[in-house]
mmCIF file of C-alpha atoms in Angstrom:
data_model
loop_
_atom_site.group_PDB
_atom_site.id
_atom_site.type_symbol
_atom_site.label_atom_id
_atom_site.label_comp_id
_atom_site.label_asym_id
_atom_site.label_seq_id
_atom_site.Cartn_x
_atom_site.Cartn_y
_atom_site.Cartn_z
ATOM 1 C CA MET A 220 69.570 96.149 90.339
ATOM 2 C CA ASP A 221 70.202 99.447 87.820
ATOM 3 C CA PHE A 222 70.345 103.021 88.377
ATOM 4 C CA LYS A 223 66.587 103.916 88.040
ATOM 5 C CA GLN A 224 65.518 101.083 90.837
ATOM 6 C CA ILE A 225 67.658 102.867 92.826
ATOM 7 C CA GLN A 226 66.587 106.469 91.697
ATOM 8 C CA GLU A 227 62.668 104.934 92.295
ATOM 9 C CA LEU A 228 63.976 103.885 95.886
ATOM 10 C CA ILE A 229 64.992 107.067 97.080
ATOM 11 C CA LYS A 230 61.758 109.219 95.657
ATOM 12 C CA MET A 231 59.824 106.941 97.617
ATOM 13 C CA VAL A 232 61.604 107.481 100.721
ATOM 14 C CA ASN A 233 61.803 110.918 100.217
ATOM 15 C CA LYS A 234 58.006 111.315 99.875
ATOM 16 C CA SER A 235 57.258 108.682 102.949
ATOM 17 C CA ASN A 236 57.442 108.741 106.883
ATOM 18 C CA ILE A 237 60.217 105.988 106.061
ATOM 19 C CA SER A 238 63.323 106.859 107.969
ATOM 20 C CA GLU A 239 66.132 104.121 106.595
ATOM 21 C CA LEU A 240 65.320 101.397 104.161
ATOM 22 C CA SER A 241 67.955 98.080 103.769
ATOM 23 C CA ILE A 242 67.878 96.013 100.584
ATOM 24 C CA GLU A 243 69.719 92.904 100.066
ATOM 25 C CA GLN A 244 70.183 90.619 97.137
ATOM 26 C CA ASP A 245 72.722 88.649 96.350
ATOM 27 C CA LYS A 246 76.213 89.874 96.233
ATOM 28 C CA PHE A 247 73.845 93.588 96.602
ATOM 29 C CA LYS A 248 73.479 95.577 99.902
ATOM 30 C CA ILE A 249 72.229 99.268 99.751
ATOM 31 C CA THR A 250 70.578 101.437 102.737
ATOM 32 C CA ILE A 251 69.215 104.551 102.124
ATOM 33 C CA LYS A 252 68.521 106.885 104.958
ATOM 34 C CA GLN A 253 65.944 110.121 105.116
ATOM 35 C CA LYS A 254 66.799 112.985 107.788
ATOM 36 C CA GLU A 255 63.868 114.602 109.070
ATOM 37 C CA SER A 256 64.678 117.866 107.212
ATOM 38 C CA GLU A 257 66.374 117.096 103.618
ATOM 39 C CA VAL A 258 68.151 114.341 101.869
ATOM 40 C CA GLN A 259 71.646 115.414 103.315
ATOM 41 C CA GLN A 260 72.943 112.905 105.752
ATOM 42 C CA ILE A 261 75.367 113.498 108.468
ATOM 43 C CA VAL A 262 76.843 111.341 110.933
ATOM 44 C CA THR A 263 79.325 111.632 113.721
ATOM 45 C CA VAL A 264 80.697 109.757 116.477
ATOM 46 C CA PRO A 265 82.175 110.945 119.979
ATOM 47 C CA ALA A 266 85.143 108.656 119.153
ATOM 48 C CA VAL A 267 88.728 109.436 118.197
ATOM 49 C CA THR A 268 89.820 107.064 115.431
ATOM 50 C CA ALA A 269 92.954 107.230 113.946
ATOM 51 C CA VAL A 270 93.595 107.132 110.203
ATOM 52 C CA GLN A 271 95.737 104.893 108.273
ATOM 53 C CA PRO A 272 96.357 106.257 104.875
ATOM 54 C CA VAL A 273 94.557 103.666 102.162
ATOM 55 C CA ALA A 274 95.083 103.707 98.754
ATOM 56 C CA VAL A 275 91.203 103.449 97.299
ATOM 57 C CA ALA A 276 91.090 102.314 93.660
ATOM 58 C CA PRO A 277 88.367 104.646 92.268
ATOM 59 C CA GLN A 278 85.348 102.882 91.412
ATOM 60 C CA ALA A 279 82.508 103.589 88.441
ATOM 61 C CA ALA A 280 80.001 105.668 88.941
ATOM 62 C CA ALA A 281 76.922 102.589 87.741
ATOM 63 C CA ALA A 282 78.459 100.194 89.734
ATOM 64 C CA PRO A 283 76.908 99.066 93.204
ATOM 65 C CA ALA A 284 78.739 99.630 96.088
ATOM 66 C CA PRO A 285 80.260 97.233 97.653
ATOM 67 C CA ALA A 286 80.126 96.593 101.563
ATOM 68 C CA PRO A 287 81.846 98.247 103.393
ATOM 69 C CA ALA A 288 85.478 96.638 104.675
ATOM 70 C CA ALA A 289 86.102 96.257 108.307
ATOM 71 C CA ALA A 290 87.913 99.479 109.353
ATOM 72 C CA PRO A 291 91.640 98.993 110.325
ATOM 73 C CA ALA A 292 92.486 98.720 114.366
ATOM 74 C CA PRO A 293 92.644 102.115 115.863
ATOM 75 C CA ALA A 294 96.625 102.992 116.968
ATOM 76 C CA ALA A 295 96.585 104.524 120.889
ATOM 77 C CA ALA A 296 95.262 108.302 120.904
ATOM 78 C CA PRO A 297 97.025 111.298 121.780
ATOM 79 C CA ALA A 298 96.076 111.426 125.481
ATOM 80 C CA ALA A 299 95.153 115.464 124.163
ATOM 81 C CA SER A 300 92.739 114.208 121.907
ATOM 82 C CA SER A 301 90.490 112.381 123.446
ATOM 83 C CA ASN A 302 87.938 114.597 123.826
ATOM 84 C CA LEU A 303 88.016 115.068 120.340
ATOM 85 C CA ILE A 304 84.489 114.079 117.765
ATOM 86 C CA THR A 305 85.021 112.897 114.494
ATOM 87 C CA ILE A 306 82.300 113.817 111.249
ATOM 88 C CA LYS A 307 83.313 110.793 109.964
ATOM 89 C CA SER A 308 81.926 110.409 105.945
ATOM 90 C CA PRO A 309 77.489 108.918 105.962
ATOM 91 C CA MET A 310 78.355 107.738 102.411
ATOM 92 C CA ILE A 311 81.266 106.227 99.340
ATOM 93 C CA GLY A 312 81.707 109.136 96.891
ATOM 94 C CA THR A 313 84.114 111.879 96.681
ATOM 95 C CA PHE A 314 84.976 114.065 99.156
ATOM 96 C CA TYR A 315 84.957 118.301 98.233
ATOM 97 C CA ARG A 316 85.607 120.714 100.774
ATOM 98 C CA SER A 317 84.731 123.676 98.810
ATOM 99 C CA ALA A 318 81.177 123.970 96.710
ATOM 100 C CA GLY A 319 83.126 124.668 93.546
ATOM 101 C CA PRO A 320 87.008 124.711 92.192
ATOM 102 C CA ASP A 321 87.091 128.705 92.487
ATOM 103 C CA LYS A 322 84.961 128.659 96.150
ATOM 104 C CA PRO A 323 86.310 129.145 99.518
ATOM 105 C CA PRO A 324 86.597 126.225 101.366
ATOM 106 C CA PHE A 325 83.206 125.073 103.649
ATOM 107 C CA VAL A 326 85.369 125.217 106.714
ATOM 108 C CA ASN A 327 89.169 125.087 107.384
ATOM 109 C CA ILE A 328 91.459 124.332 110.683
ATOM 110 C CA GLY A 329 90.807 126.678 113.188
ATOM 111 C CA ASP A 330 87.034 127.622 112.089
ATOM 112 C CA ASP A 331 84.237 127.419 114.829
ATOM 113 C CA VAL A 332 81.035 124.887 113.284
ATOM 114 C CA ALA A 333 77.733 124.950 115.243
ATOM 115 C CA PRO A 334 74.689 122.182 114.353
ATOM 116 C CA GLY A 335 73.559 122.364 111.170
ATOM 117 C CA LYS A 336 76.758 124.026 109.024
ATOM 118 C CA VAL A 337 77.706 122.827 106.042
ATOM 119 C CA VAL A 338 81.434 121.048 106.598
ATOM 120 C CA CYS A 339 81.942 119.636 102.952
ATOM 121 C CA ILE A 340 80.168 117.701 100.074
ATOM 122 C CA ILE A 341 80.428 113.863 98.980
ATOM 123 C CA GLU A 342 79.391 113.434 95.436
ATOM 124 C CA ALA A 343 77.952 109.806 95.169
ATOM 125 C CA MET A 344 76.468 108.640 91.435
ATOM 126 C CA LYS A 345 76.697 112.443 90.225
ATOM 127 C CA LEU A 346 74.784 114.040 93.116
ATOM 128 C CA PHE A 347 75.962 116.587 95.877
ATOM 129 C CA ASN A 348 75.347 116.054 99.500
ATOM 130 C CA GLU A 349 76.246 118.574 101.370
ATOM 131 C CA ILE A 350 77.029 117.229 105.001
ATOM 132 C CA GLU A 351 76.409 119.317 108.275
ATOM 133 C CA SER A 352 77.967 119.139 111.722
ATOM 134 C CA GLU A 353 75.896 117.726 114.062
ATOM 135 C CA VAL A 354 78.209 118.990 116.899
ATOM 136 C CA GLY A 355 79.406 122.838 117.841
ATOM 137 C CA GLY A 356 83.275 123.354 118.168
ATOM 138 C CA LYS A 357 86.457 124.467 116.641
ATOM 139 C CA ILE A 358 87.790 122.269 113.695
ATOM 140 C CA VAL A 359 91.172 120.102 114.657
ATOM 141 C CA LYS A 360 92.566 118.645 112.192
ATOM 142 C CA VAL A 361 90.657 117.437 108.167
ATOM 143 C CA LEU A 362 91.808 114.064 107.726
ATOM 144 C CA VAL A 363 90.864 113.808 103.851
ATOM 145 C CA ASP A 364 92.446 115.878 100.875
ATOM 146 C CA ASP A 365 90.513 117.338 98.772
ATOM 147 C CA ALA A 366 88.758 115.439 95.738
ATOM 148 C CA SER A 367 89.739 111.749 97.311
ATOM 149 C CA PRO A 368 87.518 109.372 96.833
ATOM 150 C CA VAL A 369 85.660 108.366 100.638
ATOM 151 C CA GLU A 370 83.984 105.267 102.039
ATOM 152 C CA TYR A 371 81.463 104.861 104.236
ATOM 153 C CA ASP A 372 82.009 105.858 107.729
ATOM 154 C CA GLN A 373 85.903 107.030 106.935
ATOM 155 C CA PRO A 374 86.823 109.794 109.146
ATOM 156 C CA LEU A 375 86.956 113.616 107.564
ATOM 157 C CA PHE A 376 87.047 115.962 110.328
ATOM 158 C CA LEU A 377 87.950 116.252 113.998
ATOM 159 C CA VAL A 378 86.038 118.660 115.939
ATOM 160 C CA GLU A 379 87.122 120.288 119.749
ATOM 161 C CA PRO A 380 83.469 120.603 121.175
#
């Protein structure tokens, strides 16, 4: 499947009432999800997962995304963080904390967030996707460095509700 076919699929999903589309061909798999109001995708999971640093090799922009690798086994989390909510990456791409190099970060540690507030941008195939929080609370920790590559379902922020 080439880039133009993927673009056409995204356009068709956006114009239809389909909320999710998954296609598998040989070693290639793609899932396109649609939010009710915009094309932005948000994922939150009410569970704390310890993050271990992982070296990620940069991928070519036109190369198909591989299936997500199994996550490393979570380490025991401190008892104090048991009520934290993890905001995870809904896609593979490059994580940005701000809208541009000269712009302030969307959120910092200690900032309050509300559902719908943009917390970061993930660039995927030259498209910049604003990631919104689905929960309200305070940002406790930023788990990814600015301009770093991220994987699908990788934890980005810890939020205290």
